[in-house]
CSV table of C-alpha atoms in Angstrom, one decimal:
chain,number,residue,atom,x,y,z
A,1,MET,CA,24.1,15.0,-10.3
A,2,ASP,CA,25.7,11.7,-9.7
A,3,GLY,CA,24.2,8.3,-10.4
A,4,LEU,CA,23.0,7.5,-6.9
A,5,THR,CA,21.1,10.8,-6.8
A,6,ALA,CA,19.4,10.0,-10.1
A,7,ILE,CA,18.4,6.6,-8.7
A,8,GLY,CA,17.1,8.2,-5.5
A,9,VAL,CA,15.0,10.7,-7.6
A,10,GLY,CA,13.6,7.9,-9.7
A,11,ILE,CA,12.7,5.8,-6.6
A,12,THR,CA,11.1,8.9,-4.9
A,13,LEU,CA,8.9,9.7,-7.9
A,14,GLY,CA,8.0,6.1,-8.6
A,15,LEU,CA,7.0,5.3,-5.0
A,16,SER,CA,5.0,8.5,-4.7
A,17,ALA,CA,3.2,7.7,-7.9
A,18,ILE,CA,2.4,4.2,-6.8
A,19,ALA,CA,1.1,5.5,-3.5
A,20,THR,CA,-1.1,8.0,-5.2
A,21,ALA,CA,-2.5,5.4,-7.6
A,22,LEU,CA,-3.3,3.0,-4.7
A,23,ALA,CA,-5.0,5.8,-2.7
A,24,GLU,CA,-6.9,7.2,-5.6
A,25,SER,CA,-8.2,3.8,-6.8
A,26,SER,CA,-10.0,3.1,-3.5
A,27,ILE,CA,-11.2,6.7,-2.9
A,28,GLY,CA,-12.3,7.1,-6.6
A,29,SER,CA,-14.4,3.9,-6.6
A,30,ALA,CA,-16.1,4.9,-3.3
A,31,ALA,CA,-16.7,8.4,-4.6
A,32,ILE,CA,-18.2,7.2,-7.9
A,33,GLY,CA,-20.4,4.7,-6.0
A,34,ALA,CA,-21.7,7.5,-3.7
A,35,MET,CA,-22.3,9.8,-6.6
A,36,ALA,CA,-24.3,7.1,-8.4
A,37,GLU,CA,-26.7,7.0,-5.4
A,38,LYS,CA,-26.8,10.8,-4.7
A,39,GLU,CA,-25.8,13.3,-7.3
A,40,GLU,CA,-25.4,16.1,-4.8
A,41,LEU,CA,-22.3,14.4,-3.5
A,42,PHE,CA,-20.4,15.3,-6.7
A,43,GLY,CA,-18.5,18.2,-5.2
A,44,LYS,CA,-17.3,16.2,-2.1
A,45,GLY,CA,-16.4,13.3,-4.3
A,46,LEU,CA,-14.4,15.4,-6.6
A,47,VAL,CA,-12.5,17.0,-3.7
A,48,LEU,CA,-11.8,13.6,-2.1
A,49,THR,CA,-10.5,12.3,-5.4
A,50,VAL,CA,-8.1,15.2,-5.9
A,51,ILE,CA,-6.6,15.1,-2.4
A,52,PRO,CA,-4.3,12.0,-3.0
A,53,GLU,CA,-2.6,13.9,-5.9
A,54,THR,CA,-0.8,15.9,-3.2
A,55,ILE,CA,1.3,12.8,-2.5
A,56,VAL,CA,2.9,12.9,-5.9
A,57,ILE,CA,3.3,16.7,-5.8
A,58,PHE,CA,5.2,16.3,-2.6
A,59,GLY,CA,7.3,13.5,-4.1
A,60,PHE,CA,8.1,15.8,-7.1
A,61,VAL,CA,9.1,18.6,-4.8
A,62,ILE,CA,11.4,16.3,-2.8
A,63,ALA,CA,12.9,15.0,-6.1
A,64,LEU,CA,13.6,18.6,-7.2
A,65,LEU,CA,15.3,19.3,-3.9
A,66,MET,CA,17.4,16.2,-4.3
A,67,ILE,CA,18.4,17.3,-7.8
A,68,MET,CA,19.4,20.8,-6.6
A,69,GLY,CA,21.4,19.3,-3.8
A,70,VAL,CA,19.5,21.0,-1.0
């Protein structure tokens, strides 16, 4: 793995983590607010809070593909 690939992997993981954090912050606060009013929304709020994590998982998969040279 050369230096440019390592920089690309770092940028890929960093940007996907930032995007996940931004998405999860707004979704998480809305879900907690909804659950504070209605406790039966816990399951839906939990699912909606977990969905943005797929962004960082996709970023990790792309980074692995970059490292392997695919």
